[in-house]
mmCIF file of C-alpha atoms in Angstrom:
data_model
loop_
_atom_site.group_PDB
_atom_site.id
_atom_site.type_symbol
_atom_site.label_atom_id
_atom_site.label_comp_id
_atom_site.label_asym_id
_atom_site.label_seq_id
_atom_site.Cartn_x
_atom_site.Cartn_y
_atom_site.Cartn_z
ATOM 1 C CA MET A 30 85.458 151.455 73.746
ATOM 2 C CA ARG A 31 89.120 152.291 74.229
ATOM 3 C CA LEU A 32 90.994 154.502 71.798
ATOM 4 C CA PRO A 33 94.225 153.275 70.254
ATOM 5 C CA MET A 34 97.133 154.376 72.444
ATOM 6 C CA ARG A 35 98.184 157.308 70.283
ATOM 7 C CA PRO A 36 98.610 160.279 72.631
ATOM 8 C CA LEU A 37 98.544 163.663 70.977
ATOM 9 C CA ALA A 38 99.854 167.050 72.048
ATOM 10 C CA LEU A 39 99.018 170.271 70.275
ATOM 11 C CA CYS A 40 100.996 173.186 71.607
ATOM 12 C CA ALA A 41 102.980 176.228 70.562
ATOM 13 C CA GLY A 42 106.695 176.732 70.802
ATOM 14 C CA ALA A 43 108.160 180.051 69.682
ATOM 15 C CA PRO A 44 105.870 183.082 69.387
ATOM 16 C CA GLY A 45 104.430 183.646 65.947
ATOM 17 C CA LYS A 46 101.429 185.039 64.172
ATOM 18 C CA ARG A 47 98.263 185.063 66.227
ATOM 19 C CA PRO A 48 94.789 184.936 64.728
ATOM 20 C CA SER A 49 92.125 187.428 65.680
ATOM 21 C CA SER A 50 91.017 187.297 69.301
ATOM 22 C CA SER A 51 87.543 186.849 70.708
ATOM 23 C CA VAL A 52 88.328 189.147 73.631
ATOM 24 C CA PRO A 53 85.616 191.819 73.734
ATOM 25 C CA THR A 54 86.555 195.210 72.354
ATOM 26 C CA GLY A 55 88.051 197.431 75.032
ATOM 27 C CA VAL A 56 89.207 194.513 77.197
ATOM 28 C CA GLN A 57 92.944 193.910 77.513
ATOM 29 C CA SER A 58 94.072 190.762 75.725
ATOM 30 C CA PHE A 59 96.000 188.221 77.774
ATOM 31 C CA VAL A 60 96.283 185.631 74.992
ATOM 32 C CA PRO A 61 99.925 184.735 74.243
ATOM 33 C CA HIS A 62 101.188 184.765 70.670
ATOM 34 C CA SER A 63 101.025 181.510 68.761
ATOM 35 C CA SER A 64 100.904 180.118 65.250
ATOM 36 C CA THR A 65 97.827 178.632 63.658
ATOM 37 C CA ILE A 66 97.264 174.905 64.080
ATOM 38 C CA ASP A 67 97.983 173.030 60.850
ATOM 39 C CA ALA A 68 95.393 170.926 59.074
ATOM 40 C CA ASP A 69 97.058 167.598 59.909
ATOM 41 C CA ALA A 70 97.207 168.336 63.631
ATOM 42 C CA LEU A 71 93.603 169.512 63.590
ATOM 43 C CA ASP A 72 92.541 166.324 61.810
ATOM 44 C CA ARG A 73 94.291 164.214 64.444
ATOM 45 C CA LEU A 74 92.612 166.132 67.240
ATOM 46 C CA GLN A 75 89.291 165.737 65.420
ATOM 47 C CA ASP A 76 89.880 161.995 65.172
ATOM 48 C CA PHE A 77 90.902 161.779 68.838
ATOM 49 C CA VAL A 78 87.738 163.509 70.058
ATOM 50 C CA SER A 79 85.446 161.682 67.635
ATOM 51 C CA ARG A 80 86.654 158.257 68.793
ATOM 52 C CA ALA A 81 86.174 159.035 72.473
ATOM 53 C CA THR A 82 82.896 157.993 74.020
ATOM 54 C CA ARG A 83 83.612 159.026 77.612
ATOM 55 C CA LEU A 84 85.901 162.033 77.339
ATOM 56 C CA PHE A 85 87.519 163.408 80.498
ATOM 57 C CA VAL A 86 88.464 167.078 80.050
ATOM 58 C CA ILE A 87 90.833 169.180 82.171
ATOM 59 C CA THR A 88 90.863 172.931 81.573
ATOM 60 C CA GLY A 89 93.158 175.635 82.884
ATOM 61 C CA ALA A 90 93.637 179.381 82.747
ATOM 62 C CA GLY A 91 94.485 179.279 79.035
ATOM 63 C CA ILE A 92 90.875 178.646 78.110
ATOM 64 C CA SER A 93 89.751 181.820 79.903
ATOM 65 C CA THR A 94 92.315 184.268 78.530
ATOM 66 C CA GLU A 95 90.027 184.745 75.515
ATOM 67 C CA SER A 96 87.429 186.066 77.973
ATOM 68 C CA GLY A 97 89.848 188.744 79.193
ATOM 69 C CA ILE A 98 91.143 186.957 82.306
ATOM 70 C CA PRO A 99 94.946 186.723 82.601
ATOM 71 C CA ASP A 100 96.815 183.571 83.547
ATOM 72 C CA TYR A 101 99.979 183.230 85.608
ATOM 73 C CA ARG A 102 102.610 181.759 83.318
ATOM 74 C CA SER A 103 102.030 182.734 79.669
ATOM 75 C CA GLU A 104 105.037 184.308 77.994
ATOM 76 C CA GLY A 105 104.766 188.073 77.773
ATOM 77 C CA VAL A 106 101.186 188.417 79.047
ATOM 78 C CA GLY A 107 100.905 186.209 82.150
ATOM 79 C CA LEU A 108 101.038 187.631 85.673
ATOM 80 C CA TYR A 109 104.609 186.469 86.261
ATOM 81 C CA ALA A 110 105.733 188.152 83.027
ATOM 82 C CA ARG A 111 103.988 191.469 83.718
ATOM 83 C CA THR A 112 104.847 192.016 87.372
ATOM 84 C CA ASP A 113 106.948 190.776 90.255
ATOM 85 C CA ARG A 114 103.827 190.425 92.415
ATOM 86 C CA ARG A 115 102.899 186.930 93.498
ATOM 87 C CA PRO A 116 99.537 185.507 94.619
ATOM 88 C CA MET A 117 98.528 185.343 98.269
ATOM 89 C CA GLN A 118 99.731 182.270 100.140
ATOM 90 C CA TYR A 119 97.262 180.383 102.317
ATOM 91 C CA ALA A 120 99.420 180.504 105.457
ATOM 92 C CA GLU A 121 99.891 184.265 105.146
ATOM 93 C CA TYR A 122 96.175 184.817 104.645
ATOM 94 C CA VAL A 123 95.212 182.808 107.736
ATOM 95 C CA ARG A 124 97.762 184.248 110.136
ATOM 96 C CA SER A 125 97.772 187.941 109.170
ATOM 97 C CA ALA A 126 94.820 190.335 109.494
ATOM 98 C CA LYS A 127 96.823 192.932 107.527
ATOM 99 C CA SER A 128 97.292 190.477 104.662
ATOM 100 C CA ARG A 129 93.566 189.720 104.618
ATOM 101 C CA GLN A 130 92.795 193.438 104.623
ATOM 102 C CA ARG A 131 95.124 193.993 101.664
ATOM 103 C CA TYR A 132 93.733 190.964 99.832
ATOM 104 C CA TRP A 133 90.096 191.990 100.215
ATOM 105 C CA ALA A 134 90.783 195.619 99.283
ATOM 106 C CA ARG A 135 92.286 194.443 96.000
ATOM 107 C CA ASN A 136 89.535 191.900 95.495
ATOM 108 C CA TYR A 137 86.816 194.480 96.182
ATOM 109 C CA LEU A 138 88.182 196.745 93.449
ATOM 110 C CA GLY A 139 88.573 193.918 90.955
ATOM 111 C CA TRP A 140 85.272 192.158 91.584
ATOM 112 C CA PRO A 141 82.992 194.217 89.277
ATOM 113 C CA GLN A 142 85.145 193.441 86.256
ATOM 114 C CA PHE A 143 86.028 189.859 87.231
ATOM 115 C CA SER A 144 82.430 188.872 87.913
ATOM 116 C CA SER A 145 81.275 190.316 84.581
ATOM 117 C CA HIS A 146 83.476 188.101 82.389
ATOM 118 C CA GLN A 147 81.544 185.794 80.082
ATOM 119 C CA PRO A 148 82.302 182.377 78.537
ATOM 120 C CA ASN A 149 84.070 182.416 75.187
ATOM 121 C CA SER A 150 83.740 180.066 72.231
ATOM 122 C CA GLY A 151 85.973 177.460 73.891
ATOM 123 C CA HIS A 152 83.696 177.163 76.923
ATOM 124 C CA LEU A 153 80.642 177.002 74.668
ATOM 125 C CA ALA A 154 82.185 174.339 72.431
ATOM 126 C CA LEU A 155 82.869 172.123 75.448
ATOM 127 C CA ARG A 156 79.362 172.738 76.730
ATOM 128 C CA HIS A 157 78.064 171.611 73.327
ATOM 129 C CA TRP A 158 80.117 168.409 73.588
ATOM 130 C CA GLU A 159 78.551 167.762 76.979
ATOM 131 C CA GLU A 160 75.085 168.226 75.493
ATOM 132 C CA GLN A 161 75.957 165.681 72.810
ATOM 133 C CA GLY A 162 76.990 163.117 75.443
ATOM 134 C CA LYS A 163 80.647 163.360 74.405
ATOM 135 C CA ILE A 164 82.077 164.607 77.709
ATOM 136 C CA HIS A 165 81.951 162.197 80.622
ATOM 137 C CA TRP A 166 83.312 164.749 83.100
ATOM 138 C CA LEU A 167 85.010 168.141 83.004
ATOM 139 C CA VAL A 168 87.486 169.274 85.652
ATOM 140 C CA THR A 169 88.545 172.908 85.650
ATOM 141 C CA GLN A 170 91.434 174.388 87.584
ATOM 142 C CA ASN A 171 89.882 177.830 87.106
ATOM 143 C CA VAL A 172 87.922 179.702 89.761
ATOM 144 C CA ASP A 173 86.163 182.098 87.370
ATOM 145 C CA ALA A 174 82.841 180.176 87.078
ATOM 146 C CA LEU A 175 82.890 180.505 83.284
ATOM 147 C CA HIS A 176 82.135 176.809 82.717
ATOM 148 C CA SER A 177 79.117 177.143 85.007
ATOM 149 C CA LYS A 178 78.031 180.289 83.174
ATOM 150 C CA ALA A 179 78.351 178.359 79.911
ATOM 151 C CA GLY A 180 75.892 175.778 81.238
ATOM 152 C CA HIS A 181 78.091 172.809 82.210
ATOM 153 C CA HIS A 182 76.605 170.293 84.647
ATOM 154 C CA ARG A 183 79.112 167.417 84.660
ATOM 155 C CA LEU A 184 81.675 169.688 86.253
ATOM 156 C CA THR A 185 84.131 169.803 89.155
ATOM 157 C CA GLU A 186 85.756 173.117 90.064
ATOM 158 C CA LEU A 187 88.976 171.599 91.372
ATOM 159 C CA HIS A 188 90.237 174.760 93.046
ATOM 160 C CA GLY A 189 86.836 176.076 94.081
ATOM 161 C CA CYS A 190 85.045 179.156 92.813
ATOM 162 C CA ALA A 191 85.700 182.843 93.483
ATOM 163 C CA HIS A 192 81.965 183.493 93.292
ATOM 164 C CA ARG A 193 81.540 181.834 96.698
ATOM 165 C CA VAL A 194 82.819 182.844 100.153
ATOM 166 C CA LEU A 195 83.657 180.411 102.960
ATOM 167 C CA CYS A 196 83.772 181.095 106.688
ATOM 168 C CA LEU A 197 86.861 179.442 108.162
ATOM 169 C CA GLY A 198 85.091 179.284 111.521
ATOM 170 C CA CYS A 199 81.687 177.711 110.977
ATOM 171 C CA GLY A 200 82.019 176.596 107.351
ATOM 172 C CA ALA A 201 79.087 178.688 106.102
ATOM 173 C CA VAL A 202 79.147 179.396 102.365
ATOM 174 C CA SER A 203 77.657 182.564 100.883
ATOM 175 C CA PRO A 204 77.624 184.343 97.497
ATOM 176 C CA ARG A 205 80.555 186.629 96.785
ATOM 177 C CA ALA A 206 78.099 189.218 95.412
ATOM 178 C CA ASP A 207 76.540 189.549 98.875
ATOM 179 C CA LEU A 208 79.933 190.230 100.412
ATOM 180 C CA GLN A 209 80.532 192.990 97.866
ATOM 181 C CA LYS A 210 77.468 194.807 99.230
ATOM 182 C CA ARG A 211 78.804 194.495 102.764
ATOM 183 C CA PHE A 212 82.167 195.898 101.662
ATOM 184 C CA THR A 213 80.439 198.886 100.065
ATOM 185 C CA ALA A 214 78.376 199.558 103.182
ATOM 186 C CA LEU A 215 81.457 199.435 105.435
ATOM 187 C CA ASN A 216 83.625 201.530 103.097
ATOM 188 C CA PRO A 217 81.312 204.173 101.583
ATOM 189 C CA ASP A 218 84.070 206.736 101.011
ATOM 190 C CA TRP A 219 86.906 204.373 100.113
ATOM 191 C CA GLY A 220 88.029 204.380 96.521
ATOM 192 C CA ILE A 221 91.382 204.458 94.755
ATOM 193 C CA GLN A 222 92.899 204.047 91.328
ATOM 194 C CA SER A 223 93.771 200.391 90.796
ATOM 195 C CA GLY A 224 96.656 198.876 88.865
ATOM 196 C CA CYS A 225 97.191 195.635 86.936
ATOM 197 C CA VAL A 226 94.527 192.947 86.805
ATOM 198 C CA ALA A 227 95.433 189.609 88.417
ATOM 199 C CA PRO A 228 94.188 186.125 87.422
ATOM 200 C CA ASP A 229 91.991 185.431 90.451
ATOM 201 C CA GLY A 230 89.832 188.533 90.434
ATOM 202 C CA ASP A 231 91.851 191.148 92.283
ATOM 203 C CA VAL A 232 93.904 194.137 91.162
ATOM 204 C CA PHE A 233 97.233 195.547 92.340
ATOM 205 C CA ILE A 234 97.375 198.481 94.747
ATOM 206 C CA GLU A 235 100.033 199.776 97.109
ATOM 207 C CA ASP A 236 99.935 198.370 100.645
ATOM 208 C CA GLU A 237 99.312 201.760 102.254
ATOM 209 C CA GLN A 238 96.230 202.270 100.089
ATOM 210 C CA ALA A 239 94.484 199.427 101.923
ATOM 211 C CA LEU A 240 95.219 200.652 105.462
ATOM 212 C CA HIS A 241 91.736 202.060 106.064
ATOM 213 C CA PHE A 242 89.764 199.382 104.227
ATOM 214 C CA ARG A 243 87.320 197.614 106.558
ATOM 215 C CA VAL A 244 86.747 193.856 106.251
ATOM 216 C CA PRO A 245 83.573 192.228 107.630
ATOM 217 C CA SER A 246 83.451 188.947 109.552
ATOM 218 C CA CYS A 247 81.056 186.035 109.215
ATOM 219 C CA LYS A 248 77.488 187.059 110.049
ATOM 220 C CA ASP A 249 76.851 183.755 111.824
ATOM 221 C CA CYS A 250 79.920 183.266 114.003
ATOM 222 C CA GLY A 251 82.235 186.245 113.527
ATOM 223 C CA GLY A 252 84.836 184.041 111.856
ATOM 224 C CA ILE A 253 87.326 184.836 109.100
ATOM 225 C CA LEU A 254 85.896 184.990 105.586
ATOM 226 C CA LYS A 255 87.857 183.624 102.644
ATOM 227 C CA PRO A 256 87.029 183.028 98.970
ATOM 228 C CA GLN A 257 86.028 179.405 98.515
ATOM 229 C CA VAL A 258 89.123 178.761 96.427
ATOM 230 C CA THR A 259 92.332 176.844 96.991
ATOM 231 C CA PHE A 260 95.081 179.361 97.680
ATOM 232 C CA PHE A 261 98.703 178.707 96.795
ATOM 233 C CA GLY A 262 100.184 176.601 99.580
ATOM 234 C CA ASP A 263 96.822 175.040 100.422
ATOM 235 C CA THR A 264 95.603 171.581 99.386
ATOM 236 C CA VAL A 265 92.571 170.468 97.420
ATOM 237 C CA ASP A 266 89.912 168.719 99.481
ATOM 238 C CA ARG A 267 90.657 164.984 99.575
ATOM 239 C CA ARG A 268 87.050 164.016 98.816
ATOM 240 C CA THR A 269 87.125 166.127 95.668
ATOM 241 C CA VAL A 270 90.357 164.468 94.500
ATOM 242 C CA GLN A 271 88.907 161.001 95.106
ATOM 243 C CA PHE A 272 85.733 161.911 93.238
ATOM 244 C CA VAL A 273 87.684 163.160 90.216
ATOM 245 C CA HIS A 274 89.873 160.039 90.191
ATOM 246 C CA GLY A 275 86.674 158.018 90.062
ATOM 247 C CA ARG A 276 85.466 159.880 86.988
ATOM 248 C CA LEU A 277 88.885 159.477 85.344
ATOM 249 C CA VAL A 278 88.806 155.697 85.803
ATOM 250 C CA GLU A 279 85.485 155.640 83.925
ATOM 251 C CA ALA A 280 86.855 157.680 80.994
ATOM 252 C CA ASP A 281 88.309 156.334 77.751
ATOM 253 C CA ALA A 282 90.265 159.460 76.747
ATOM 254 C CA VAL A 283 91.666 162.629 78.331
ATOM 255 C CA LEU A 284 91.803 166.093 76.765
ATOM 256 C CA VAL A 285 93.740 168.921 78.414
ATOM 257 C CA ALA A 286 92.766 172.401 77.196
ATOM 258 C CA GLY A 287 94.625 175.541 78.200
ATOM 259 C CA SER A 288 96.825 174.322 81.044
ATOM 260 C CA SER A 289 100.573 174.002 81.484
ATOM 261 C CA LEU A 290 99.840 171.523 84.321
ATOM 262 C CA GLN A 291 102.611 173.025 86.430
ATOM 263 C CA VAL A 292 100.477 172.693 89.566
ATOM 264 C CA TYR A 293 100.426 169.152 90.934
ATOM 265 C CA SER A 294 96.722 169.257 91.826
ATOM 266 C CA GLY A 295 95.894 168.962 88.119
ATOM 267 C CA TYR A 296 99.029 167.160 86.946
ATOM 268 C CA ARG A 297 98.287 164.177 89.215
ATOM 269 C CA PHE A 298 95.372 163.199 86.956
ATOM 270 C CA LEU A 299 97.684 163.003 83.946
ATOM 271 C CA LEU A 300 99.976 160.702 85.904
ATOM 272 C CA ALA A 301 96.956 158.545 86.734
ATOM 273 C CA ALA A 302 95.863 158.540 83.082
ATOM 274 C CA ALA A 303 99.310 157.356 82.018
ATOM 275 C CA GLU A 304 99.260 154.608 84.632
ATOM 276 C CA GLN A 305 95.893 153.307 83.461
ATOM 277 C CA LYS A 306 96.969 153.717 79.803
ATOM 278 C CA THR A 307 94.231 156.182 78.909
ATOM 279 C CA PRO A 308 95.156 158.158 75.751
ATOM 280 C CA VAL A 309 95.870 161.860 76.285
ATOM 281 C CA ALA A 310 95.582 164.913 74.012
ATOM 282 C CA ILE A 311 96.966 168.282 75.084
ATOM 283 C CA LEU A 312 95.775 171.511 73.487
ATOM 284 C CA ASN A 313 97.835 174.375 74.867
ATOM 285 C CA ILE A 314 99.865 177.390 73.830
ATOM 286 C CA GLY A 315 103.341 176.562 75.138
ATOM 287 C CA PRO A 316 104.951 173.462 76.687
ATOM 288 C CA THR A 317 103.314 171.575 79.535
ATOM 289 C CA ARG A 318 104.489 169.454 82.431
ATOM 290 C CA ALA A 319 102.797 166.428 80.860
ATOM 291 C CA ASP A 320 104.290 166.600 77.365
ATOM 292 C CA HIS A 321 106.305 163.457 78.114
ATOM 293 C CA ILE A 322 103.057 161.649 78.847
ATOM 294 C CA ALA A 323 101.684 162.744 75.490
ATOM 295 C CA GLU A 324 104.843 161.295 73.924
ATOM 296 C CA LEU A 325 105.201 163.973 71.237
ATOM 297 C CA SER A 326 108.812 164.809 70.430
ATOM 298 C CA ASP A 327 108.141 167.738 68.083
ATOM 299 C CA PRO A 328 105.391 169.967 69.530
ATOM 300 C CA GLU A 329 103.245 171.593 66.885
ATOM 301 C CA LYS A 330 101.872 175.102 66.776
ATOM 302 C CA CYS A 331 98.302 175.905 67.664
ATOM 303 C CA ASP A 332 96.093 178.942 67.809
ATOM 304 C CA GLN A 333 93.868 179.923 70.724
ATOM 305 C CA MET A 334 91.972 177.292 72.663
ATOM 306 C CA TYR A 335 88.594 178.614 71.542
ATOM 307 C CA GLU A 336 89.622 178.583 67.892
ATOM 308 C CA SER A 337 90.674 174.927 67.786
ATOM 309 C CA LEU A 338 87.783 173.691 69.928
ATOM 310 C CA SER A 339 85.254 175.601 67.856
ATOM 311 C CA ARG A 340 86.656 174.323 64.575
ATOM 312 C CA ILE A 341 86.027 170.714 65.525
ATOM 313 C CA ASN A 342 82.867 171.481 67.503
ATOM 314 C CA ASN A 343 80.418 170.678 64.731
ATOM 315 C CA ASN A 344 82.152 167.436 63.750
ATOM 316 C CA VAL A 345 82.133 165.460 66.989
ATOM 317 C CA ASN A 346 80.404 162.105 67.052
ATOM 318 C CA ARG A 347 76.789 162.840 67.968
ATOM 319 C CA GLU A 348 75.327 159.358 67.718
ATOM 320 C CA ARG A 349 75.116 158.840 71.463
ATOM 321 C CA PHE A 350 72.923 161.857 72.144
ATOM 322 C CA PRO A 351 70.483 162.264 69.245
ATOM 323 C CA ARG A 352 68.554 165.484 68.805
ATOM 324 C CA THR A 353 65.527 163.695 67.386
ATOM 325 C CA LYS A 354 62.508 163.348 69.626
ATOM 326 C CA ASP A 355 62.175 160.043 71.427
ATOM 327 C CA THR A 356 59.222 159.277 73.693
ATOM 328 C CA SER A 357 60.022 155.636 74.307
ATOM 329 C CA PHE A 358 61.174 156.222 77.885
ATOM 330 C CA THR A 359 59.700 158.011 80.916
ATOM 331 C CA GLY A 360 57.014 159.587 78.740
ATOM 332 C CA VAL A 361 59.110 162.659 77.858
ATOM 333 C CA THR A 362 61.283 163.685 74.926
ATOM 334 C CA VAL A 363 65.034 164.010 74.857
ATOM 335 C CA GLU A 364 64.649 167.731 74.243
ATOM 336 C CA GLU A 365 62.393 168.096 77.287
ATOM 337 C CA CYS A 366 64.927 166.231 79.421
ATOM 338 C CA ARG A 367 67.714 168.454 78.161
ATOM 339 C CA MET A 368 65.694 171.543 79.008
ATOM 340 C CA LEU A 369 65.007 170.320 82.526
ATOM 341 C CA LEU A 370 68.635 169.418 83.117
ATOM 342 C CA ALA A 371 69.738 172.863 81.961
ATOM 343 C CA THR A 372 67.672 174.683 84.587
ATOM 344 C CA GLY A 373 69.313 175.390 87.914
ATOM 345 C CA SER A 374 72.429 173.831 89.388
ATOM 346 C CA MET A 375 72.797 170.065 89.694
ATOM 347 C CA GLN A 376 73.024 170.343 93.450
ATOM 348 C CA GLN A 377 69.564 171.953 93.534
ATOM 349 C CA MET A 378 67.748 169.564 91.197
ATOM 350 C CA ASP A 379 64.469 168.195 92.441
ATOM 351 C CA GLU A 380 63.800 164.463 92.398
ATOM 352 C CA GLN A 381 62.100 164.572 88.988
ATOM 353 C CA LYS A 382 65.146 166.146 87.356
ATOM 354 C CA LYS A 383 67.521 163.743 89.082
ATOM 355 C CA GLY A 384 65.471 160.832 87.779
ATOM 356 C CA LEU A 385 65.550 162.223 84.255
ATOM 357 C CA TRP A 386 69.333 162.704 84.544
ATOM 358 C CA LYS A 387 69.790 159.062 85.473
ATOM 359 C CA THR A 388 67.483 157.897 82.689
ATOM 360 C CA LEU A 389 69.352 159.926 80.096
ATOM 361 C CA MET A 390 72.720 158.656 81.197
ATOM 362 C CA GLU A 391 71.564 155.039 81.231
ATOM 363 C CA ARG A 392 70.237 155.427 77.704
ATOM 364 C CA PHE A 393 73.082 157.311 76.100
ATOM 365 C CA SER A 394 76.155 156.162 78.046
ATOM 366 C CA SER A 395 78.203 153.122 77.111
ATOM 367 C CA LYS A 396 77.326 151.679 80.504
ATOM 368 C CA PRO A 397 74.761 152.613 83.175
ATOM 369 C CA GLU A 398 75.849 155.815 84.905
ATOM 370 C CA ASP A 399 76.566 155.443 88.593
ATOM 371 C CA VAL A 400 77.263 159.130 89.191
ATOM 372 C CA THR A 401 74.172 161.075 90.152
ATOM 373 C CA PRO A 402 74.216 164.812 90.807
ATOM 374 C CA GLU A 403 73.863 164.502 94.563
ATOM 375 C CA LYS A 404 77.130 162.508 94.738
ATOM 376 C CA ALA A 405 79.238 165.383 93.423
ATOM 377 C CA PRO A 406 81.159 166.774 96.404
ATOM 378 C CA GLU A 407 81.287 170.419 97.320
ATOM 379 C CA ASN A 408 84.672 171.991 96.616
ATOM 380 C CA LYS A 409 86.567 173.482 99.514
#
C-alpha cells in the first residue's frame, strides 16, 4: 500500500523552551534547544507512521544526543559550535603515522565513556516498531552501535561501527574492546587529563601529549589498524549503498530521525525517495538538506527525537505483527520466533533461526520477503 503523497517535516527553527532530557544524571547534555511539537504536527506524524506498512528509517546523530553523545552541527552544543577542531580526514590518517598516533591516543582516552553509552527512548521506540513489523529497514549514519544495543536486526550501519577495528592490510576485523586491552598493555604509565568529548568516541588533547603513545599493528599481518568506520573524505562501500537502495525501493514511506542530511552518503537516499515518489517525513531539531523534498514551507517546532518517537510509539498500527500466540505455521509460536530472532546477531544466526526469520516475514509482510539475514553486507 502506498501512502498519499503528503510529505511531512517536523523540525525546529529558532531556539526555544526545551523539555526535560533523558540524558543520564552527571552526563553532559548535547541536545540543542527546541520547542515542543504541537498536537497537530504530532497527529500528522502519527498518521504518517500508522499508514506505512514498510517504513524505511534513516537516523543520524540527533537521535543519540539524548544518550550523551554529541553531534557535529547542532547550534550551540555540536562539535563545530564548541571548538575549532575538526574530525580526522581519511587521507591524513592513511598517510601519517603521527596522525594515527594522535587519533588513537584520543580514542583510547574516550573509549571507556563512549562504549558505555546506552540506547535512549528513541532507539527503543524504533526497536519496538521493528518488533511490530512496522519498520522494513533502518539505516543509521551513526557509528555508536546504539541501535544494535537496542536490539535492532533489520539494520545497516551506513558509516560502519566504532566498536569494530579493521586492518587496512589484510582486512581482518576485530572487536574494539580487544584493542583497548592492547593499548593498555603497551602504555601502562601513559595517562593525561582529557578535554572536550567528540562525536565519534575520542576526546581532545594537545598534540604533544600523544608523542609517547604507542600504537599496535595488526596481529596477523602487521598492517595499519583503523576503526571500521567511514572517515570524512572516504566513501561508503558500494555494495552497502546498493543494498540500502534495494531496501528503499521496497519501502512505502521514509522517516528521517535526527539528521540534517548534510552528508551526501545519507542525503542520496532522500533524492532516490523523491525520484520514486515515496512520501517522506523528517523529524529533526533544525533545518535539513532535504526540507525541499519534504515540501514544507513553514517548518514547525519539535522537541527531542526520543520524546516525539515515544509519544507515538504505543499507537502505531500493530495488525501486521500480532502478539497473540499462533501455532499454525512451523509448529512454533510468534513469541517463540521473536525470542529466537532476538538472540545473537543476524550474521551469526543458525539455519533454524534464518528459517524462522523467513517464515515470519512471509507471514507478516505485504509481500514475501526476499531479504534474508545472510544477504546483508558487511559495512566497510
